[in-house]
Amino acid sequence: MKFKFFGVVLAAFLALAGVGGFDGGQARAQSKKAAPAVAAPPRLAPAETVYQAGEVHAGSTISHDFEIRNTGGRDLNILKVSAGCGCTVASFDRVIAPGQAGRITISVNVYADWAGHPISQSAVVESDDPDTPHLTLTVKAQVLPPG
């Protein structure tokens, strides 16, 4: 009788502890819970990478807005825009939300000694897009004498 009582108590304890497969499938259900969804990384998608300004006069300034779209699932962070020379300056939207567009404005001071020559001035964009961490934007023009 003592042995029978001990067996019943042991079986009850094991059932309550979830040992022996009497958990009603709860352990399996908990292990199959979906992991939280991770948003797709940011994606830098420029509308253009080269702007042809045409003919410009020496001493003028060329300014162009490059549209940058984020086609990814998380915010796109523009970390830095580095100009190729002191004649080129950039301003930019630092954060572009998923599905939205931002801008990077490149301004080029056209020097007088460039008259009669074609120019090509670039700026390198650094972002947190894992596929395109660096992107070059270029402004081109044919420089005329001062007007």
CSV table of N, CA and C in Angstrom, one decimal:
chain,number,residue,atom,x,y,z
A,1,MET,N,0.8,-1.2,0.0
A,1,MET,CA,0.0,0.0,0.0
A,1,MET,C,0.9,1.2,0.0
A,2,LYS,N,1.9,1.2,0.8
A,2,LYS,CA,2.9,2.3,0.8
A,2,LYS,C,3.5,2.5,-0.5
A,3,PHE,N,3.8,1.4,-1.2
A,3,PHE,CA,4.4,1.5,-2.5
A,3,PHE,C,3.5,2.1,-3.5
A,4,LYS,N,2.2,1.7,-3.5
A,4,LYS,CA,1.2,2.2,-4.4
A,4,LYS,C,1.0,3.7,-4.2
A,5,PHE,N,0.9,4.1,-2.9
A,5,PHE,CA,0.8,5.5,-2.6
A,5,PHE,C,1.9,6.4,-3.1
A,6,PHE,N,3.1,5.9,-2.9
A,6,PHE,CA,4.3,6.5,-3.4
A,6,PHE,C,4.3,6.6,-4.9
A,7,GLY,N,3.9,5.6,-5.7
A,7,GLY,CA,3.8,5.6,-7.1
A,7,GLY,C,2.8,6.7,-7.6
A,8,VAL,N,1.7,6.8,-6.9
A,8,VAL,CA,0.7,7.8,-7.3
A,8,VAL,C,1.2,9.2,-7.1
A,9,VAL,N,1.9,9.4,-5.9
A,9,VAL,CA,2.4,10.8,-5.6
A,9,VAL,C,3.5,11.1,-6.7
A,10,LEU,N,4.4,10.1,-7.0
A,10,LEU,CA,5.4,10.4,-8.0
A,10,LEU,C,4.8,10.7,-9.3
A,11,ALA,N,3.8,10.0,-9.8
A,11,ALA,CA,3.2,10.2,-11.1
A,11,ALA,C,2.5,11.6,-11.1
A,12,ALA,N,1.9,12.0,-10.0
A,12,ALA,CA,1.3,13.3,-9.9
A,12,ALA,C,2.4,14.4,-10.0
A,13,PHE,N,3.4,14.2,-9.3
A,13,PHE,CA,4.5,15.2,-9.3
A,13,PHE,C,5.1,15.3,-10.7
A,14,LEU,N,5.4,14.2,-11.3
A,14,LEU,CA,5.9,14.3,-12.7
A,14,LEU,C,5.0,15.0,-13.6
A,15,ALA,N,3.7,14.7,-13.5
A,15,ALA,CA,2.7,15.4,-14.4
A,15,ALA,C,2.7,16.9,-14.1
A,16,LEU,N,2.7,17.3,-12.9
A,16,LEU,CA,2.7,18.7,-12.6
A,16,LEU,C,4.0,19.4,-13.0
A,17,ALA,N,5.1,18.7,-12.9
A,17,ALA,CA,6.4,19.2,-13.3
A,17,ALA,C,6.6,19.2,-14.9
A,18,GLY,N,5.7,18.6,-15.6
A,18,GLY,CA,5.8,18.6,-17.0
A,18,GLY,C,6.7,17.5,-17.6
A,19,VAL,N,7.1,16.6,-16.7
A,19,VAL,CA,8.0,15.5,-17.2
A,19,VAL,C,7.2,14.4,-17.6
A,20,GLY,N,7.6,13.7,-18.7
A,20,GLY,CA,6.9,12.5,-19.1
A,20,GLY,C,5.9,12.8,-20.2
A,21,GLY,N,6.0,14.0,-20.8
A,21,GLY,CA,5.1,14.3,-21.9
A,21,GLY,C,3.7,14.7,-21.6
A,22,PHE,N,3.4,15.0,-20.3
A,22,PHE,CA,2.0,15.3,-19.9
A,22,PHE,C,1.8,16.9,-19.9
A,23,ASP,N,2.6,17.6,-20.7
A,23,ASP,CA,2.4,19.1,-20.7
A,23,ASP,C,1.4,19.6,-21.6
A,24,GLY,N,0.7,18.7,-22.3
A,24,GLY,CA,-0.3,19.2,-23.2
A,24,GLY,C,0.2,19.9,-24.4
A,25,GLY,N,1.5,19.7,-24.8
A,25,GLY,CA,2.0,20.4,-25.9
A,25,GLY,C,2.5,21.8,-25.7
A,26,GLN,N,2.5,22.2,-24.4
A,26,GLN,CA,2.9,23.6,-24.1
A,26,GLN,C,4.4,23.9,-24.4
A,27,ALA,N,5.2,22.9,-24.1
A,27,ALA,CA,6.6,23.1,-24.4
A,27,ALA,C,6.9,23.3,-25.9
A,28,ARG,N,6.2,22.4,-26.7
A,28,ARG,CA,6.4,22.5,-28.1
A,28,ARG,C,5.8,23.9,-28.7
A,29,ALA,N,4.7,24.3,-28.1
A,29,ALA,CA,4.1,25.6,-28.6
A,29,ALA,C,5.0,26.7,-28.2
A,30,GLN,N,5.6,26.7,-27.0
A,30,GLN,CA,6.5,27.8,-26.7
A,30,GLN,C,7.8,27.8,-27.5
A,31,SER,N,8.3,26.7,-27.9
A,31,SER,CA,9.5,26.6,-28.7
A,31,SER,C,9.3,27.0,-30.1
A,32,LYS,N,8.0,26.9,-30.6
A,32,LYS,CA,7.7,27.3,-32.0
A,32,LYS,C,7.2,28.7,-32.1
A,33,LYS,N,7.2,29.5,-31.1
A,33,LYS,CA,6.8,30.9,-31.2
A,33,LYS,C,7.7,31.6,-32.2
A,34,ALA,N,7.1,32.4,-33.0
A,34,ALA,CA,7.9,33.1,-34.0
A,34,ALA,C,8.8,34.1,-33.4
A,35,ALA,N,10.0,34.2,-33.9
A,35,ALA,CA,11.0,35.3,-33.5
A,35,ALA,C,10.4,36.6,-34.0
A,36,PRO,N,10.7,37.7,-33.3
A,36,PRO,CA,10.2,39.0,-33.7
A,36,PRO,C,10.8,39.3,-35.1
A,37,ALA,N,9.9,39.9,-35.9
A,37,ALA,CA,10.3,40.2,-37.3
A,37,ALA,C,11.4,41.3,-37.3
A,38,VAL,N,12.4,41.2,-38.1
A,38,VAL,CA,13.4,42.2,-38.2
A,38,VAL,C,13.2,42.9,-39.5
A,39,ALA,N,13.1,44.3,-39.4
A,39,ALA,CA,12.8,45.1,-40.6
A,39,ALA,C,14.0,44.9,-41.6
A,40,ALA,N,13.7,45.0,-42.9
A,40,ALA,CA,14.8,45.0,-43.9
A,40,ALA,C,15.7,46.2,-43.7
A,41,PRO,N,17.0,46.0,-44.0
A,41,PRO,CA,17.9,47.1,-43.8
A,41,PRO,C,17.6,48.3,-44.7
A,42,PRO,N,18.1,49.5,-44.5
A,42,PRO,CA,17.9,50.7,-45.3
A,42,PRO,C,18.5,50.5,-46.7
A,43,ARG,N,17.9,51.1,-47.7
A,43,ARG,CA,18.4,51.0,-49.1
A,43,ARG,C,18.4,52.4,-49.7
A,44,LEU,N,19.6,52.8,-50.1
A,44,LEU,CA,19.8,54.1,-50.7
A,44,LEU,C,19.5,54.0,-52.2
A,45,ALA,N,18.6,54.7,-52.7
A,45,ALA,CA,18.2,54.6,-54.1
A,45,ALA,C,18.2,56.0,-54.7
A,46,PRO,N,19.2,56.5,-55.4
A,46,PRO,CA,19.3,57.8,-55.9
A,46,PRO,C,18.5,57.9,-57.2
A,47,ALA,N,17.8,59.0,-57.5
A,47,ALA,CA,17.1,59.2,-58.7
A,47,ALA,C,18.1,59.4,-59.9
A,48,GLU,N,19.2,59.9,-59.5
A,48,GLU,CA,20.3,60.2,-60.5
A,48,GLU,C,21.6,60.3,-59.7
A,49,THR,N,22.7,60.0,-60.4
A,49,THR,CA,24.0,60.2,-59.7
A,49,THR,C,24.9,61.2,-60.4
A,50,VAL,N,24.5,61.6,-61.6
A,50,VAL,CA,25.2,62.6,-62.4
A,50,VAL,C,24.2,63.7,-62.8
A,51,TYR,N,24.6,65.0,-62.6
A,51,TYR,CA,23.8,66.1,-63.0
A,51,TYR,C,24.6,66.9,-64.1
A,52,GLN,N,24.0,67.0,-65.2
A,52,GLN,CA,24.6,67.8,-66.3
A,52,GLN,C,24.1,69.2,-66.3
A,53,ALA,N,24.9,70.2,-65.8
A,53,ALA,CA,24.4,71.6,-65.7
A,53,ALA,C,24.4,72.3,-67.0
A,54,GLY,N,25.1,71.8,-68.0
A,54,GLY,CA,25.2,72.5,-69.3
A,54,GLY,C,26.2,73.5,-69.3
A,55,GLU,N,26.0,74.7,-69.9
A,55,GLU,CA,27.0,75.7,-70.0
A,55,GLU,C,26.7,76.7,-68.8
A,56,VAL,N,27.8,77.0,-68.1
A,56,VAL,CA,27.7,78.0,-67.0
A,56,VAL,C,28.8,79.0,-67.1
A,57,HIS,N,28.6,80.1,-66.5
A,57,HIS,CA,29.7,81.2,-66.6
A,57,HIS,C,30.6,81.0,-65.4
A,58,ALA,N,31.9,81.3,-65.7
A,58,ALA,CA,32.9,81.3,-64.6
A,58,ALA,C,32.5,82.4,-63.6
A,59,GLY,N,32.7,82.1,-62.4
A,59,GLY,CA,32.3,83.0,-61.3
A,59,GLY,C,30.9,82.7,-60.8
A,60,SER,N,30.2,81.9,-61.4
A,60,SER,CA,28.8,81.5,-60.9
A,60,SER,C,28.9,80.3,-60.0
A,61,THR,N,27.7,80.0,-59.5
A,61,THR,CA,27.6,78.8,-58.6
A,61,THR,C,26.6,77.8,-59.2
A,62,ILE,N,26.9,76.6,-59.3
A,62,ILE,CA,26.0,75.5,-59.7
A,62,ILE,C,25.4,74.9,-58.4
A,63,SER,N,24.1,74.8,-58.3
A,63,SER,CA,23.5,74.1,-57.1
A,63,SER,C,22.5,73.1,-57.7
A,64,HIS,N,22.6,71.9,-57.2
A,64,HIS,CA,21.6,70.9,-57.6
A,64,HIS,C,21.2,70.0,-56.4
A,65,ASP,N,19.9,69.7,-56.4
A,65,ASP,CA,19.4,68.7,-55.4
A,65,ASP,C,19.3,67.3,-56.0
A,66,PHE,N,20.0,66.4,-55.4
A,66,PHE,CA,19.9,65.0,-55.8
A,66,PHE,C,18.9,64.4,-54.9
A,67,GLU,N,17.9,63.7,-55.4
A,67,GLU,CA,16.9,63.0,-54.7
A,67,GLU,C,17.4,61.7,-54.3
A,68,ILE,N,17.3,61.3,-53.0
A,68,ILE,CA,17.7,60.0,-52.5
A,68,ILE,C,16.5,59.4,-51.9
A,69,ARG,N,16.1,58.2,-52.3
A,69,ARG,CA,14.9,57.5,-51.8
A,69,ARG,C,15.4,56.4,-50.9
A,70,ASN,N,14.7,56.1,-49.8
A,70,ASN,CA,15.0,54.9,-49.0
A,70,ASN,C,14.0,53.8,-49.3
A,71,THR,N,14.4,52.8,-50.0
A,71,THR,CA,13.5,51.7,-50.4
A,71,THR,C,13.6,50.5,-49.4
A,72,GLY,N,14.3,50.7,-48.3
A,72,GLY,CA,14.4,49.7,-47.3
A,72,GLY,C,13.4,49.7,-46.3
A,73,GLY,N,13.6,49.0,-45.2
A,73,GLY,CA,12.6,48.8,-44.1
A,73,GLY,C,12.9,49.6,-42.9
A,74,ARG,N,14.1,50.2,-42.8
A,74,ARG,CA,14.5,51.0,-41.6
A,74,ARG,C,15.0,52.3,-42.1
A,75,ASP,N,15.1,53.2,-41.1
A,75,ASP,CA,15.6,54.6,-41.4
A,75,ASP,C,17.0,54.5,-42.1
A,76,LEU,N,17.2,55.3,-43.1
A,76,LEU,CA,18.5,55.4,-43.8
A,76,LEU,C,19.2,56.6,-43.2
A,77,ASN,N,20.4,56.4,-42.7
A,77,ASN,CA,21.2,57.4,-42.1
A,77,ASN,C,22.3,57.8,-43.1
A,78,ILE,N,22.3,59.1,-43.5
A,78,ILE,CA,23.4,59.7,-44.3
A,78,ILE,C,24.4,60.1,-43.2
A,79,LEU,N,25.5,59.4,-43.2
A,79,LEU,CA,26.6,59.7,-42.2
A,79,LEU,C,27.4,60.9,-42.5
A,80,LYS,N,27.8,61.0,-43.8
A,80,LYS,CA,28.7,62.1,-44.2
A,80,LYS,C,28.7,62.3,-45.7
A,81,VAL,N,28.9,63.5,-46.2
A,81,VAL,CA,29.0,63.8,-47.6
A,81,VAL,C,30.3,64.5,-47.7
A,82,SER,N,31.3,63.9,-48.4
A,82,SER,CA,32.7,64.5,-48.6
A,82,SER,C,32.9,65.0,-50.0
A,83,ALA,N,33.1,66.3,-50.1
A,83,ALA,CA,33.4,66.9,-51.4
A,83,ALA,C,34.8,66.7,-51.9
A,84,GLY,N,35.0,66.6,-53.2
A,84,GLY,CA,36.3,66.3,-53.8
A,84,GLY,C,37.3,67.5,-53.7
A,85,CYS,N,36.7,68.7,-53.6
A,85,CYS,CA,37.6,69.9,-53.4
A,85,CYS,C,36.9,71.0,-52.7
A,86,GLY,N,37.6,72.1,-52.4
A,86,GLY,CA,37.1,73.2,-51.6
A,86,GLY,C,36.0,74.0,-52.3
A,87,CYS,N,35.9,73.8,-53.6
A,87,CYS,CA,34.9,74.5,-54.4
A,87,CYS,C,33.5,73.9,-54.3
A,88,THR,N,33.5,72.7,-53.7
A,88,THR,CA,32.2,71.9,-53.7
A,88,THR,C,31.8,71.8,-52.2
A,89,VAL,N,30.5,72.1,-52.0
A,89,VAL,CA,29.9,72.1,-50.7
A,89,VAL,C,28.6,71.3,-50.7
A,90,ALA,N,28.3,70.5,-49.7
A,90,ALA,CA,27.1,69.7,-49.7
A,90,ALA,C,26.3,69.9,-48.4
A,91,SER,N,25.0,69.9,-48.6
A,91,SER,CA,24.1,69.9,-47.4
A,91,SER,C,23.1,68.7,-47.7
A,92,PHE,N,22.6,68.1,-46.6
A,92,PHE,CA,21.8,66.9,-46.8
A,92,PHE,C,20.9,66.6,-45.7
A,93,ASP,N,19.9,65.8,-46.0
A,93,ASP,CA,19.0,65.3,-45.0
A,93,ASP,C,19.7,64.1,-44.3
A,94,ARG,N,19.8,64.1,-43.0
A,94,ARG,CA,20.6,63.1,-42.3
A,94,ARG,C,19.9,61.8,-42.2
A,95,VAL,N,18.5,61.8,-42.0
A,95,VAL,CA,17.8,60.6,-41.8
A,95,VAL,C,16.6,60.6,-42.9
A,96,ILE,N,16.5,59.5,-43.6
A,96,ILE,CA,15.4,59.3,-44.5
A,96,ILE,C,14.6,58.1,-44.1
A,97,ALA,N,13.3,58.3,-43.8
A,97,ALA,CA,12.4,57.2,-43.3
A,97,ALA,C,12.2,56.2,-44.5
A,98,PRO,N,11.8,55.0,-44.1
A,98,PRO,CA,11.5,54.0,-45.2
A,98,PRO,C,10.4,54.5,-46.1
A,99,GLY,N,10.6,54.3,-47.4
A,99,GLY,CA,9.6,54.7,-48.4
A,99,GLY,C,9.6,56.2,-48.7
A,100,GLN,N,10.4,57.0,-48.0
A,100,GLN,CA,10.4,58.4,-48.2
A,100,GLN,C,11.7,58.8,-49.0
A,101,ALA,N,11.6,60.1,-49.5
A,101,ALA,CA,12.7,60.6,-50.2
A,101,ALA,C,13.4,61.8,-49.4
A,102,GLY,N,14.7,61.9,-49.6
A,102,GLY,CA,15.4,63.1,-49.0
A,102,GLY,C,16.2,63.7,-50.1
A,103,ARG,N,17.0,64.6,-49.7
A,103,ARG,CA,17.8,65.3,-50.7
A,103,ARG,C,19.2,65.5,-50.2
A,104,ILE,N,20.1,65.6,-51.2
A,104,ILE,CA,21.5,66.0,-51.0
A,104,ILE,C,21.8,67.1,-52.0
A,105,THR,N,22.1,68.3,-51.4
A,105,THR,CA,22.3,69.4,-52.3
A,105,THR,C,23.8,69.6,-52.5
A,106,ILE,N,24.3,69.6,-53.7
A,106,ILE,CA,25.7,69.8,-54.1
A,106,ILE,C,25.8,71.2,-54.7
A,107,SER,N,26.6,72.0,-54.2
A,107,SER,CA,26.9,73.4,-54.7
A,107,SER,C,28.4,73.5,-55.1
A,108,VAL,N,28.6,74.0,-56.4
A,108,VAL,CA,29.9,74.1,-56.9
A,108,VAL,C,30.2,75.5,-57.3
A,109,ASN,N,31.2,76.1,-56.7
A,109,ASN,CA,31.7,77.5,-57.1
A,109,ASN,C,32.6,77.3,-58.3
A,110,VAL,N,32.1,78.0,-59.4
A,110,VAL,CA,32.8,77.8,-60.7
A,110,VAL,C,33.9,78.9,-60.7
A,111,TYR,N,35.2,78.4,-60.7
A,111,TYR,CA,36.3,79.4,-60.7
A,111,TYR,C,36.6,80.0,-62.1
A,112,ALA,N,37.1,81.2,-62.1
A,112,ALA,CA,37.3,81.9,-63.3
A,112,ALA,C,38.3,81.2,-64.2
A,113,ASP,N,39.3,80.6,-63.6
A,113,ASP,CA,40.4,79.9,-64.5
A,113,ASP,C,39.9,78.6,-65.1
A,114,TRP,N,38.6,78.3,-64.8
A,114,TRP,CA,38.0,77.1,-65.5
A,114,TRP,C,37.4,77.5,-66.8
A,115,ALA,N,37.3,78.7,-67.2
A,115,ALA,CA,36.7,79.2,-68.4
A,115,ALA,C,37.2,78.4,-69.6
A,116,GLY,N,36.3,78.0,-70.4
A,116,GLY,CA,36.7,77.2,-71.6
A,116,GLY,C,36.9,75.8,-71.4
A,117,HIS,N,36.7,75.3,-70.2
A,117,HIS,CA,36.9,73.9,-69.9
A,117,HIS,C,35.7,73.2,-69.4
A,118,PRO,N,35.6,71.9,-69.6
A,118,PRO,CA,34.5,71.1,-69.0
A,118,PRO,C,35.0,70.8,-67.5
A,119,ILE,N,34.0,70.8,-66.6
A,119,ILE,CA,34.3,70.4,-65.2
A,119,ILE,C,33.5,69.2,-64.8
A,120,SER,N,34.0,68.5,-63.8
A,120,SER,CA,33.3,67.4,-63.2
A,120,SER,C,33.7,67.4,-61.7
A,121,GLN,N,32.8,67.8,-60.9
A,121,GLN,CA,33.0,67.9,-59.4
A,121,GLN,C,32.2,66.8,-58.7
A,122,SER,N,32.8,66.1,-57.8
A,122,SER,CA,32.0,65.0,-57.1
A,122,SER,C,32.0,65.1,-55.6
A,123,ALA,N,31.1,64.4,-55.0
A,123,ALA,CA,31.0,64.3,-53.6
A,123,ALA,C,30.6,62.9,-53.3
A,124,VAL,N,31.3,62.3,-52.2
A,124,VAL,CA,31.0,60.9,-51.8
A,124,VAL,C,30.1,60.9,-50.6
A,125,VAL,N,29.0,60.1,-50.8
A,125,VAL,CA,28.0,60.0,-49.7
A,125,VAL,C,28.3,58.7,-49.0
A,126,GLU,N,28.4,58.8,-47.6
A,126,GLU,CA,28.5,57.6,-46.8
A,126,GLU,C,27.2,57.4,-46.0
A,127,SER,N,26.7,56.2,-46.1
A,127,SER,CA,25.4,55.9,-45.5
A,127,SER,C,25.5,54.5,-44.8
A,128,ASP,N,24.4,54.2,-44.1
A,128,ASP,CA,24.4,52.9,-43.4
A,128,ASP,C,23.7,51.8,-44.2
A,129,ASP,N,23.5,52.0,-45.5
A,129,ASP,CA,23.0,51.0,-46.4
A,129,ASP,C,24.1,49.9,-46.5
A,130,PRO,N,23.8,48.7,-46.1
A,130,PRO,CA,24.9,47.7,-46.2
A,130,PRO,C,25.3,47.3,-47.6
A,131,ASP,N,24.5,47.5,-48.6
A,131,ASP,CA,24.8,47.2,-50.0
A,131,ASP,C,25.5,48.4,-50.7
A,132,THR,N,25.2,49.6,-50.3
A,132,THR,CA,25.8,50.8,-50.9
A,132,THR,C,26.2,51.8,-49.8
A,133,PRO,N,27.3,51.4,-49.1
A,133,PRO,CA,27.8,52.3,-48.1
A,133,PRO,C,28.4,53.6,-48.6
A,134,HIS,N,28.8,53.6,-49.9
A,134,HIS,CA,29.4,54.8,-50.5
A,134,HIS,C,28.8,55.0,-51.9
A,135,LEU,N,28.4,56.2,-52.1
A,135,LEU,CA,27.8,56.6,-53.4
A,135,LEU,C,28.4,57.9,-53.9
A,136,THR,N,28.8,58.0,-55.1
A,136,THR,CA,29.4,59.2,-55.7
A,136,THR,C,28.3,60.0,-56.5
A,137,LEU,N,28.2,61.3,-56.1
A,137,LEU,CA,27.3,62.2,-56.9
A,137,LEU,C,28.2,63.2,-57.6
A,138,THR,N,27.9,63.4,-58.9
A,138,THR,CA,28.7,64.3,-59.7
A,138,THR,C,28.0,65.4,-60.4
A,139,VAL,N,28.6,66.6,-60.4
A,139,VAL,CA,28.0,67.7,-61.1
A,139,VAL,C,29.0,68.0,-62.3
A,140,LYS,N,28.4,68.1,-63.5
A,140,LYS,CA,29.3,68.4,-64.7
A,140,LYS,C,28.8,69.6,-65.4
A,141,ALA,N,29.7,70.3,-66.0
A,141,ALA,CA,29.3,71.6,-66.7
A,141,ALA,C,30.4,71.9,-67.7
A,142,GLN,N,30.0,72.8,-68.7
A,142,GLN,CA,31.0,73.4,-69.6
A,142,GLN,C,31.1,74.9,-69.1
A,143,VAL,N,32.3,75.3,-68.8
A,143,VAL,CA,32.5,76.6,-68.2
A,143,VAL,C,32.8,77.6,-69.3
A,144,LEU,N,31.9,78.7,-69.4
A,144,LEU,CA,32.1,79.8,-70.3
A,144,LEU,C,32.8,81.0,-69.6
A,145,PRO,N,33.4,81.9,-70.4
A,145,PRO,CA,34.0,83.1,-69.7
A,145,PRO,C,33.0,83.8,-68.8
A,146,PRO,N,33.5,84.6,-67.9
A,146,PRO,CA,32.5,85.3,-67.0
A,146,PRO,C,31.5,86.1,-67.8
A,147,GLY,N,30.3,86.1,-67.3
A,147,GLY,CA,29.2,86.7,-68.1
A,147,GLY,C,28.7,87.9,-67.5
